[in-house]
mmCIF file of C-alpha atoms in Angstrom:
data_model
loop_
_atom_site.group_PDB
_atom_site.id
_atom_site.type_symbol
_atom_site.label_atom_id
_atom_site.label_comp_id
_atom_site.label_asym_id
_atom_site.label_seq_id
_atom_site.Cartn_x
_atom_site.Cartn_y
_atom_site.Cartn_z
ATOM 1 C CA MET O 1 -16.866 10.909 18.985
ATOM 2 C CA GLU O 2 -13.419 13.379 18.897
ATOM 3 C CA THR O 3 -14.894 16.686 19.373
ATOM 4 C CA ALA O 4 -11.409 18.296 20.338
ATOM 5 C CA GLN O 5 -10.674 19.563 16.519
ATOM 6 C CA VAL O 6 -14.420 20.075 15.603
ATOM 7 C CA PRO O 7 -15.324 23.536 14.849
ATOM 8 C CA ALA O 8 -17.357 25.149 17.988
ATOM 9 C CA GLY O 9 -20.103 26.204 15.572
ATOM 10 C CA ALA O 10 -20.620 22.947 13.965
ATOM 11 C CA THR O 11 -24.181 21.561 14.659
ATOM 12 C CA GLY O 12 -23.456 18.155 12.657
ATOM 13 C CA VAL O 13 -20.176 16.162 12.568
ATOM 14 C CA ILE O 14 -19.563 13.054 10.322
ATOM 15 C CA GLU O 15 -16.271 11.305 12.017
ATOM 16 C CA ILE O 16 -14.531 9.393 9.255
ATOM 17 C CA ASP O 17 -11.828 6.907 10.202
ATOM 18 C CA LEU O 18 -9.250 6.783 7.645
ATOM 19 C CA ALA O 19 -7.157 3.896 9.067
ATOM 20 C CA GLN O 20 -10.529 1.649 9.191
ATOM 21 C CA ILE O 21 -10.923 2.267 5.740
ATOM 22 C CA ARG O 22 -7.332 1.037 4.828
ATOM 23 C CA ALA O 23 -7.830 -1.919 7.055
ATOM 24 C CA ASN O 24 -11.180 -2.606 5.318
ATOM 25 C CA TRP O 25 -9.597 -2.721 1.860
ATOM 26 C CA ARG O 26 -6.747 -4.884 3.007
ATOM 27 C CA THR O 27 -9.035 -7.315 4.691
ATOM 28 C CA LEU O 28 -11.107 -7.740 1.483
ATOM 29 C CA ALA O 29 -7.897 -7.484 -0.855
ATOM 30 C CA LYS O 30 -6.701 -10.805 1.493
ATOM 31 C CA ARG O 31 -9.750 -12.201 1.398
ATOM 32 C CA VAL O 32 -10.445 -12.477 -2.462
ATOM 33 C CA ALA O 33 -6.564 -13.139 -3.431
ATOM 34 C CA PRO O 34 -5.507 -13.909 -5.866
ATOM 35 C CA ALA O 35 -8.216 -11.851 -7.477
ATOM 36 C CA GLY O 36 -7.311 -8.187 -7.384
ATOM 37 C CA CYS O 37 -9.457 -5.825 -5.428
ATOM 38 C CA ALA O 38 -10.436 -2.433 -6.643
ATOM 39 C CA ALA O 39 -12.220 0.212 -4.759
ATOM 40 C CA VAL O 40 -15.448 2.124 -5.889
ATOM 41 C CA VAL O 41 -15.193 5.729 -5.013
ATOM 42 C CA LYS O 42 -18.255 6.973 -6.956
ATOM 43 C CA ALA O 43 -20.381 10.096 -5.871
ATOM 44 C CA ASP O 44 -17.562 11.622 -3.766
ATOM 45 C CA ALA O 45 -16.544 8.099 -2.354
ATOM 46 C CA TYR O 46 -20.222 7.394 -1.030
ATOM 47 C CA GLY O 47 -20.443 10.902 0.321
ATOM 48 C CA LEU O 48 -17.138 10.975 2.580
ATOM 49 C CA GLY O 49 -14.906 13.186 0.559
ATOM 50 C CA ALA O 50 -13.164 11.570 -2.460
ATOM 51 C CA LYS O 51 -10.305 14.033 -1.600
ATOM 52 C CA ARG O 52 -9.468 12.051 1.328
ATOM 53 C CA ILE O 53 -10.559 8.678 0.750
ATOM 54 C CA ILE O 54 -8.929 8.043 -2.492
ATOM 55 C CA PRO O 55 -5.334 8.765 -1.092
ATOM 56 C CA THR O 56 -6.262 6.740 1.811
ATOM 57 C CA LEU O 57 -7.104 3.712 -0.425
ATOM 58 C CA TYR O 58 -4.052 4.334 -2.696
ATOM 59 C CA GLU O 59 -2.028 4.221 0.563
ATOM 60 C CA ALA O 60 -3.363 0.885 1.508
ATOM 61 C CA GLY O 61 -2.096 -0.427 -1.810
ATOM 62 C CA CYS O 62 -5.269 -0.108 -4.197
ATOM 63 C CA ARG O 63 -4.385 0.614 -7.772
ATOM 64 C CA ASN O 64 -7.755 -0.228 -9.301
ATOM 65 C CA PHE O 65 -10.628 2.759 -8.759
ATOM 66 C CA PHE O 66 -14.185 2.979 -10.314
ATOM 67 C CA VAL O 67 -15.962 6.177 -10.697
ATOM 68 C CA ALA O 68 -19.404 7.199 -12.138
ATOM 69 C CA THR O 69 -18.882 10.017 -14.281
ATOM 70 C CA GLN O 70 -15.584 11.713 -16.375
ATOM 71 C CA THR O 71 -15.789 14.379 -13.913
ATOM 72 C CA GLU O 72 -15.195 12.199 -11.056
ATOM 73 C CA ALA O 73 -12.307 10.483 -13.072
ATOM 74 C CA GLN O 74 -10.657 14.047 -13.291
ATOM 75 C CA THR O 75 -10.708 14.092 -9.644
ATOM 76 C CA ALA O 76 -9.358 10.535 -9.214
ATOM 77 C CA ILE O 77 -6.381 11.106 -11.381
ATOM 78 C CA ALA O 78 -4.778 13.459 -9.586
ATOM 79 C CA LEU O 79 -5.305 11.554 -5.982
ATOM 80 C CA ALA O 80 -3.909 8.228 -7.453
ATOM 81 C CA PRO O 81 -0.979 8.336 -9.741
ATOM 82 C CA GLY O 82 -0.564 5.745 -11.811
ATOM 83 C CA ALA O 83 -3.562 4.055 -11.009
ATOM 84 C CA THR O 84 -6.303 2.582 -13.601
ATOM 85 C CA ILE O 85 -9.259 4.598 -13.107
ATOM 86 C CA TYR O 86 -12.526 3.018 -14.548
ATOM 87 C CA VAL O 87 -15.809 5.379 -15.522
ATOM 88 C CA LEU O 88 -18.980 3.170 -14.895
ATOM 89 C CA ASP O 89 -21.126 5.572 -16.844
ATOM 90 C CA GLY O 90 -18.887 5.103 -20.038
ATOM 91 C CA VAL O 91 -18.120 7.899 -22.423
ATOM 92 C CA MET O 92 -20.863 10.491 -23.347
ATOM 93 C CA PRO O 93 -21.374 11.457 -26.875
ATOM 94 C CA GLY O 94 -18.943 13.673 -28.352
ATOM 95 C CA CYS O 95 -16.276 13.168 -25.344
ATOM 96 C CA THR O 96 -14.215 10.321 -26.732
ATOM 97 C CA HIS O 97 -11.145 12.252 -27.517
ATOM 98 C CA GLU O 98 -11.424 14.121 -24.200
ATOM 99 C CA MET O 99 -11.669 10.956 -22.253
ATOM 100 C CA ALA O 100 -9.122 9.569 -23.969
ATOM 101 C CA ALA O 101 -6.694 12.221 -23.167
ATOM 102 C CA LEU O 102 -7.390 11.473 -19.557
ATOM 103 C CA GLY O 103 -6.018 8.146 -19.676
ATOM 104 C CA VAL O 104 -9.038 6.432 -18.115
ATOM 105 C CA ARG O 105 -11.139 3.519 -18.901
ATOM 106 C CA PRO O 106 -14.862 4.013 -19.989
ATOM 107 C CA VAL O 107 -16.910 1.179 -19.250
ATOM 108 C CA MET O 108 -18.638 0.867 -22.365
ATOM 109 C CA ALA O 109 -22.310 -0.308 -22.324
ATOM 110 C CA SER O 110 -23.702 -0.212 -26.069
ATOM 111 C CA LEU O 111 -22.658 -0.797 -29.580
ATOM 112 C CA ASP O 112 -22.553 2.796 -30.029
ATOM 113 C CA GLU O 113 -20.168 3.621 -27.685
ATOM 114 C CA ALA O 114 -17.965 0.876 -28.565
ATOM 115 C CA ARG O 115 -18.005 2.200 -32.156
ATOM 116 C CA ALA O 116 -17.148 5.490 -31.211
ATOM 117 C CA TRP O 117 -14.238 4.556 -29.087
ATOM 118 C CA ALA O 118 -13.018 2.251 -31.853
ATOM 119 C CA ALA O 119 -12.683 5.286 -33.933
ATOM 120 C CA LEU O 120 -9.959 6.383 -31.918
ATOM 121 C CA ALA O 121 -7.863 3.632 -33.515
ATOM 122 C CA THR O 122 -5.275 4.425 -35.817
ATOM 123 C CA SER O 123 -3.222 2.285 -38.623
ATOM 124 C CA ALA O 124 -0.396 1.550 -35.926
ATOM 125 C CA ALA O 125 -2.452 1.016 -32.944
ATOM 126 C CA CYS O 126 -5.978 0.057 -31.514
ATOM 127 C CA ALA O 127 -8.031 2.321 -29.538
ATOM 128 C CA PRO O 128 -7.012 3.018 -25.864
ATOM 129 C CA PRO O 129 -7.831 0.306 -23.319
ATOM 130 C CA ALA O 130 -11.624 0.397 -22.291
ATOM 131 C CA ALA O 131 -13.792 -2.133 -20.491
ATOM 132 C CA LEU O 132 -17.199 -3.684 -21.507
ATOM 133 C CA HIS O 133 -20.103 -4.137 -19.417
ATOM 134 C CA VAL O 134 -22.416 -6.763 -20.479
ATOM 135 C CA ASP O 135 -25.803 -7.306 -19.019
ATOM 136 C CA THR O 136 -26.710 -10.693 -17.597
ATOM 137 C CA GLY O 137 -29.875 -10.159 -16.138
ATOM 138 C CA LEU O 138 -30.029 -6.852 -14.288
ATOM 139 C CA ASN O 139 -31.543 -5.049 -17.355
ATOM 140 C CA ARG O 140 -30.093 -1.763 -15.914
ATOM 141 C CA LEU O 141 -26.878 -0.894 -17.833
ATOM 142 C CA GLY O 142 -25.213 -3.060 -20.055
ATOM 143 C CA MET O 143 -24.736 -4.207 -23.707
ATOM 144 C CA SER O 144 -27.368 -7.141 -24.440
ATOM 145 C CA GLU O 145 -26.224 -10.421 -25.168
ATOM 146 C CA ALA O 146 -27.309 -9.938 -28.754
ATOM 147 C CA ASP O 147 -25.135 -6.767 -29.199
ATOM 148 C CA PHE O 148 -22.411 -8.617 -27.674
ATOM 149 C CA ALA O 149 -22.544 -10.974 -30.157
ATOM 150 C CA ALA O 150 -22.484 -8.733 -32.926
ATOM 151 C CA LEU O 151 -19.252 -6.833 -31.509
ATOM 152 C CA VAL O 152 -17.306 -10.037 -31.219
ATOM 153 C CA GLY O 153 -18.583 -11.236 -34.441
ATOM 154 C CA ASP O 154 -17.255 -7.881 -36.236
ATOM 155 C CA GLU O 155 -13.485 -8.599 -36.516
ATOM 156 C CA GLN O 156 -12.869 -5.434 -37.892
ATOM 157 C CA LEU O 157 -14.703 -3.668 -34.855
ATOM 158 C CA VAL O 158 -13.421 -5.694 -32.364
ATOM 159 C CA GLY O 159 -9.776 -5.601 -33.794
ATOM 160 C CA ARG O 160 -9.621 -1.929 -33.075
ATOM 161 C CA LEU O 161 -10.786 -2.176 -29.632
ATOM 162 C CA ASP O 162 -8.566 -3.471 -26.605
ATOM 163 C CA ILE O 163 -11.196 -4.617 -24.009
ATOM 164 C CA ALA O 164 -9.115 -5.205 -21.161
ATOM 165 C CA MET O 165 -11.996 -5.877 -18.734
ATOM 166 C CA LEU O 166 -15.383 -7.236 -19.222
ATOM 167 C CA ILE O 167 -18.011 -6.549 -16.223
ATOM 168 C CA SER O 168 -21.062 -7.548 -15.177
ATOM 169 C CA HIS O 169 -23.163 -6.506 -12.188
ATOM 170 C CA LEU O 170 -25.276 -8.972 -9.872
ATOM 171 C CA ALA O 171 -28.755 -8.148 -9.171
ATOM 172 C CA CYS O 172 -29.447 -10.388 -6.045
ATOM 173 C CA ALA O 173 -26.051 -10.514 -4.381
ATOM 174 C CA ASP O 174 -27.283 -9.769 -0.836
ATOM 175 C CA ASP O 175 -29.119 -12.825 -1.006
ATOM 176 C CA ALA O 176 -26.786 -15.549 -1.011
ATOM 177 C CA ARG O 177 -29.731 -18.294 -1.644
ATOM 178 C CA HIS O 178 -31.056 -16.227 -4.531
ATOM 179 C CA ALA O 179 -31.301 -18.295 -7.699
ATOM 180 C CA MET O 180 -30.296 -15.446 -10.187
ATOM 181 C CA ASN O 181 -26.689 -15.453 -8.737
ATOM 182 C CA ARG O 182 -26.046 -18.675 -10.240
ATOM 183 C CA GLU O 183 -28.206 -17.565 -13.330
ATOM 184 C CA GLN O 184 -25.725 -14.623 -13.911
ATOM 185 C CA LEU O 185 -22.849 -16.311 -13.153
ATOM 186 C CA VAL O 186 -23.617 -18.795 -15.752
ATOM 187 C CA ALA O 187 -24.361 -15.950 -18.324
ATOM 188 C CA PHE O 188 -21.110 -14.072 -17.589
ATOM 189 C CA ASN O 189 -19.033 -17.322 -17.970
ATOM 190 C CA ARG O 190 -20.881 -17.678 -21.334
ATOM 191 C CA LEU O 191 -20.216 -14.135 -22.604
ATOM 192 C CA ARG O 192 -16.576 -14.324 -21.306
ATOM 193 C CA ALA O 193 -15.769 -17.491 -23.246
ATOM 194 C CA ARG O 194 -15.957 -15.331 -26.471
ATOM 195 C CA LEU O 195 -13.334 -12.609 -25.178
ATOM 196 C CA PRO O 196 -10.932 -15.051 -23.219
ATOM 197 C CA LYS O 197 -8.079 -12.510 -23.383
ATOM 198 C CA ALA O 198 -10.187 -9.677 -21.618
ATOM 199 C CA ARG O 199 -9.710 -9.874 -17.673
ATOM 200 C CA ALA O 200 -13.032 -10.237 -15.770
ATOM 201 C CA SER O 201 -14.770 -8.733 -12.940
ATOM 202 C CA LEU O 202 -18.504 -9.696 -11.829
ATOM 203 C CA ALA O 203 -18.520 -9.106 -7.721
ATOM 204 C CA ALA O 204 -19.106 -5.770 -5.907
ATOM 205 C CA SER O 205 -19.535 -5.627 -2.122
ATOM 206 C CA ASP O 206 -22.097 -8.096 -1.589
ATOM 207 C CA GLY O 207 -21.081 -10.486 -4.475
ATOM 208 C CA LEU O 208 -17.587 -10.996 -3.163
ATOM 209 C CA MET O 209 -19.130 -12.892 -0.368
ATOM 210 C CA LEU O 210 -20.589 -15.192 -2.506
ATOM 211 C CA GLY O 211 -17.273 -17.381 -3.065
ATOM 212 C CA LYS O 212 -14.169 -17.566 -5.419
ATOM 213 C CA GLU O 213 -16.120 -18.477 -8.303
ATOM 214 C CA PHE O 214 -17.670 -15.101 -8.318
ATOM 215 C CA HIS O 215 -14.179 -13.585 -8.076
ATOM 216 C CA PHE O 216 -12.619 -13.743 -11.306
ATOM 217 C CA ASP O 217 -9.914 -11.102 -11.586
ATOM 218 C CA LEU O 218 -10.897 -8.313 -10.149
ATOM 219 C CA VAL O 219 -13.774 -7.429 -7.326
ATOM 220 C CA ARG O 220 -15.312 -4.067 -6.990
ATOM 221 C CA PRO O 221 -16.150 -3.299 -3.375
ATOM 222 C CA GLY O 222 -17.524 0.206 -2.376
ATOM 223 C CA TYR O 223 -20.013 0.031 0.293
ATOM 224 C CA ALA O 224 -18.307 -2.722 2.414
ATOM 225 C CA LEU O 225 -14.923 -0.459 2.389
ATOM 226 C CA TYR O 226 -16.847 2.249 4.444
ATOM 227 C CA GLY O 227 -18.359 -0.261 6.725
ATOM 228 C CA GLY O 228 -21.332 -1.115 5.014
ATOM 229 C CA GLN O 229 -23.110 -4.773 5.667
ATOM 230 C CA ALA O 230 -25.862 -5.455 3.221
ATOM 231 C CA ALA O 231 -25.438 -9.012 2.675
ATOM 232 C CA GLU O 232 -26.832 -11.831 4.628
ATOM 233 C CA GLN O 233 -23.278 -13.218 4.836
ATOM 234 C CA ARG O 234 -21.515 -10.509 6.464
ATOM 235 C CA ALA O 235 -18.183 -9.101 5.155
ATOM 236 C CA PRO O 236 -15.474 -8.822 7.411
ATOM 237 C CA VAL O 237 -15.166 -5.044 7.679
ATOM 238 C CA GLN O 238 -15.948 -2.456 10.704
ATOM 239 C CA PRO O 239 -17.733 0.444 10.363
ATOM 240 C CA VAL O 240 -15.743 3.602 9.469
ATOM 241 C CA VAL O 241 -18.458 6.627 10.144
ATOM 242 C CA ARG O 242 -20.057 8.134 13.140
ATOM 243 C CA VAL O 243 -22.583 10.843 12.324
ATOM 244 C CA SER O 244 -23.727 13.303 15.148
ATOM 245 C CA ALA O 245 -25.791 16.498 15.676
ATOM 246 C CA ARG O 246 -26.391 18.704 18.733
ATOM 247 C CA ILE O 247 -29.115 19.549 20.598
ATOM 248 C CA LEU O 248 -30.715 22.947 19.994
ATOM 249 C CA GLN O 249 -33.357 22.726 22.737
ATOM 250 C CA VAL O 250 -34.770 20.690 25.705
ATOM 251 C CA GLN O 251 -38.257 21.005 26.711
ATOM 252 C CA ASP O 252 -40.919 19.160 28.710
ATOM 253 C CA VAL O 253 -44.075 18.798 27.090
ATOM 254 C CA PRO O 254 -47.410 17.851 29.067
ATOM 255 C CA ALA O 255 -49.605 15.041 27.784
ATOM 256 C CA GLY O 256 -51.827 15.883 25.101
ATOM 257 C CA ALA O 257 -49.526 18.356 23.493
ATOM 258 C CA HIS O 258 -48.644 18.054 19.716
ATOM 259 C CA VAL O 259 -44.954 17.896 18.538
ATOM 260 C CA GLY O 260 -44.048 18.832 14.915
ATOM 261 C CA TYR O 261 -45.711 19.655 11.458
ATOM 262 C CA ALA O 262 -49.279 18.214 10.879
ATOM 263 C CA ALA O 263 -49.780 17.483 14.686
ATOM 264 C CA SER O 264 -49.047 13.963 13.756
ATOM 265 C CA TYR O 265 -47.528 12.752 17.364
ATOM 266 C CA CYS O 266 -49.294 13.571 20.548
ATOM 267 C CA ALA O 267 -47.664 12.943 23.822
ATOM 268 C CA PRO O 268 -49.264 10.167 25.464
ATOM 269 C CA SER O 269 -47.763 11.455 28.937
ATOM 270 C CA PRO O 270 -45.487 13.983 30.136
ATOM 271 C CA ARG O 271 -42.343 13.867 27.933
ATOM 272 C CA ARG O 272 -39.152 15.389 27.585
ATOM 273 C CA ILE O 273 -38.266 16.707 24.085
ATOM 274 C CA ALA O 274 -34.844 17.294 22.381
ATOM 275 C CA THR O 275 -34.671 19.301 19.035
ATOM 276 C CA VAL O 276 -31.619 18.135 17.197
ATOM 277 C CA ALA O 277 -30.153 20.189 14.421
ATOM 278 C CA ALA O 278 -30.525 18.018 11.410
ATOM 279 C CA GLY O 279 -33.294 17.468 9.135
ATOM 280 C CA TYR O 280 -34.075 16.115 5.346
ATOM 281 C CA ALA O 281 -31.851 18.812 4.015
ATOM 282 C CA ASP O 282 -28.904 17.154 5.743
ATOM 283 C CA GLY O 283 -30.097 13.655 4.618
ATOM 284 C CA ILE O 284 -32.299 12.492 7.448
ATOM 285 C CA PHE O 285 -35.239 10.387 5.809
ATOM 286 C CA ARG O 286 -38.308 12.180 6.312
ATOM 287 C CA HIS O 287 -39.760 8.455 6.399
ATOM 288 C CA ALA O 288 -37.903 8.183 9.940
ATOM 289 C CA SER O 289 -40.647 10.593 11.269
ATOM 290 C CA ALA O 290 -42.896 8.852 13.730
ATOM 291 C CA ALA O 291 -46.479 9.576 14.676
ATOM 292 C CA ASN O 292 -48.273 7.706 17.630
ATOM 293 C CA ALA O 293 -49.464 5.011 15.197
ATOM 294 C CA GLU O 294 -46.125 3.954 13.831
ATOM 295 C CA THR O 295 -42.442 4.195 15.102
ATOM 296 C CA GLY O 296 -39.873 5.679 12.726
ATOM 297 C CA GLY O 297 -36.084 6.516 13.297
ATOM 298 C CA ALA O 298 -34.034 6.930 16.413
ATOM 299 C CA VAL O 299 -30.770 8.512 17.830
ATOM 300 C CA ALA O 300 -28.228 7.328 20.271
ATOM 301 C CA ILE O 301 -27.418 9.298 23.382
ATOM 302 C CA ARG O 302 -24.684 7.871 25.449
ATOM 303 C CA GLY O 303 -25.463 4.464 24.327
ATOM 304 C CA LYS O 304 -29.225 4.726 24.595
ATOM 305 C CA LEU O 305 -31.823 4.867 21.928
ATOM 306 C CA ALA O 306 -34.173 7.753 21.675
ATOM 307 C CA PRO O 307 -37.119 7.716 19.339
ATOM 308 C CA ILE O 308 -37.588 10.506 16.719
ATOM 309 C CA VAL O 309 -41.290 11.716 17.355
ATOM 310 C CA GLY O 310 -43.290 13.820 15.349
ATOM 311 C CA ARG O 311 -42.098 14.914 11.476
ATOM 312 C CA VAL O 312 -39.004 15.350 10.433
ATOM 313 C CA SER O 313 -38.403 18.788 9.101
ATOM 314 C CA MET O 314 -36.031 20.555 6.647
ATOM 315 C CA ASP O 315 -33.469 21.404 9.396
ATOM 316 C CA LEU O 316 -34.571 19.830 12.587
ATOM 317 C CA ILE O 317 -35.890 16.430 14.142
ATOM 318 C CA THR O 318 -37.435 16.223 17.801
ATOM 319 C CA VAL O 319 -36.652 13.132 20.041
ATOM 320 C CA ASP O 320 -38.019 11.888 23.106
ATOM 321 C CA ILE O 321 -35.390 11.794 25.695
ATOM 322 C CA THR O 322 -37.679 11.108 28.600
ATOM 323 C CA ASP O 323 -36.059 7.645 29.332
ATOM 324 C CA VAL O 324 -32.385 8.469 28.691
ATOM 325 C CA GLY O 325 -31.493 9.083 32.413
ATOM 326 C CA ASP O 326 -28.977 11.075 34.095
ATOM 327 C CA PRO O 327 -27.026 13.226 33.336
ATOM 328 C CA ALA O 328 -30.236 14.642 31.480
ATOM 329 C CA PRO O 329 -28.745 15.699 27.904
ATOM 330 C CA VAL O 330 -28.884 19.425 27.460
ATOM 331 C CA ARG O 331 -28.401 22.324 24.771
ATOM 332 C CA GLY O 332 -25.043 21.764 22.633
ATOM 333 C CA ASP O 333 -24.969 17.920 23.491
ATOM 334 C CA PHE O 334 -24.276 15.570 20.424
ATOM 335 C CA VAL O 335 -26.494 12.642 19.729
ATOM 336 C CA ASP O 336 -25.391 9.963 17.228
ATOM 337 C CA LEU O 337 -27.528 9.733 14.120
ATOM 338 C CA ILE O 338 -25.245 6.714 12.764
ATOM 339 C CA GLY O 339 -22.925 4.887 15.068
ATOM 340 C CA PRO O 340 -22.267 1.846 17.288
ATOM 341 C CA GLU O 341 -25.753 1.683 18.485
ATOM 342 C CA LEU O 342 -27.500 2.638 15.048
ATOM 343 C CA PRO O 343 -25.403 0.891 11.928
ATOM 344 C CA LEU O 344 -26.183 1.948 8.409
ATOM 345 C CA GLU O 345 -28.666 -0.918 7.966
ATOM 346 C CA ALA O 346 -30.649 -0.084 10.809
ATOM 347 C CA VAL O 347 -30.913 3.524 9.783
ATOM 348 C CA GLY O 348 -31.793 2.754 6.380
ATOM 349 C CA ALA O 349 -34.393 -0.281 7.525
ATOM 350 C CA ALA O 350 -36.097 2.312 9.985
ATOM 351 C CA ALA O 351 -36.951 4.575 6.933
ATOM 352 C CA ARG O 352 -37.813 1.471 4.853
ATOM 353 C CA SER O 353 -34.777 2.296 2.869
ATOM 354 C CA ILE O 354 -31.270 0.894 2.732
ATOM 355 C CA GLY O 355 -27.860 1.649 4.216
ATOM 356 C CA TYR O 356 -26.131 2.620 1.061
ATOM 357 C CA GLU O 357 -28.922 5.680 0.852
ATOM 358 C CA ALA O 358 -28.278 6.614 4.433
ATOM 359 C CA LEU O 359 -24.567 7.074 3.780
ATOM 360 C CA THR O 360 -24.658 8.793 0.170
ATOM 361 C CA ARG O 361 -27.713 11.287 1.134
ATOM 362 C CA LEU O 362 -25.529 12.913 4.207
ATOM 363 C CA GLY O 363 -25.363 16.576 3.209
ATOM 364 C CA ALA O 364 -22.854 19.157 2.867
ATOM 365 C CA ARG O 365 -23.901 21.018 6.333
ATOM 366 C CA PHE O 366 -22.043 18.201 8.242
ATOM 367 C CA HIS O 367 -18.513 18.918 9.304
ATOM 368 C CA ARG O 368 -16.675 16.030 8.008
ATOM 369 C CA HIS O 369 -13.991 15.131 10.826
ATOM 370 C CA TYR O 370 -11.207 12.753 9.682
ATOM 371 C CA VAL O 371 -9.495 10.549 12.089
ATOM 372 C CA ASP O 372 -6.430 8.490 11.529
ATOM 373 C CA HIS O 373 -4.892 6.498 14.380
ATOM 374 C CA GLY O 374 -2.190 4.846 12.071
ATOM 375 C CA ASP O 375 -2.167 0.968 10.982
#
């Protein structure tokens, strides 16, 4: 990690490689061509900072962005001039005129939304462009097939809409062998045939690895842009984040001493324990805690893994550094929470979760340090 530009008082740092984000987007764009490649930048660009990430992706050539909310769309507009912004949560009741004025595209998921958006049509023009989210089996968000049939069968309603994109989302794309991928593809093609003029988008980060037939007109990677590798078939991307925190104290504890809340860990022999300045308030999984009967998460120190011992608390974790070797870690040293030896997926799995959560839960107390060594 580059520490020269990190504030001296920073106890935790997220190093974000902007050049690698550009490289990841360009790699995925090349892989899915001739389909287009968007970028999902919801949740403050997965916690990495939309105000830096969106311009970086725009510089790479991205001109289609997906956010979750209208508020996120307002941020994206200023950072990506002329780009097309899609709002995945659609348009909230009473907000149609406000969203239309922004010039962004709601991803409508219900007949009520479609009717409200169609009300913006005039005698001279249909409503502004929007996307339509159809459910093909995830049963989370999206218009049912019955409601979709009602929409396309209502000539007056569909005639007042400019449905620029038909969207669905895969439930099991991280497992290339799962039968549901094919089932959803068939369902999406069936619905798409009812709106042949609309562009289509089905695949996100994992789905784009399923093959060309899943790409349609536009793919929507998010997690993969930031180095995430959830699918069994690995995306051709590289990590972009390294998360580190400082050691606050090092102490030797005797055999039989307890470490952390609830005395859940008892030292089996004399151990050297480092207390590190990161806890669940910073996004460290509490499930990364470890007791004698079960292992938890780990940190990396100079390339060696050191296990978390005891309970993860609000601001602190305790780590067994007995076997790290020389030179012995000391107060002020950084340890890696996410990095070369601890990829996102491993961090998530150690806490019985996923890499997506490990990335997006990182807290505001981490100093975000952006590096850019050029393309």
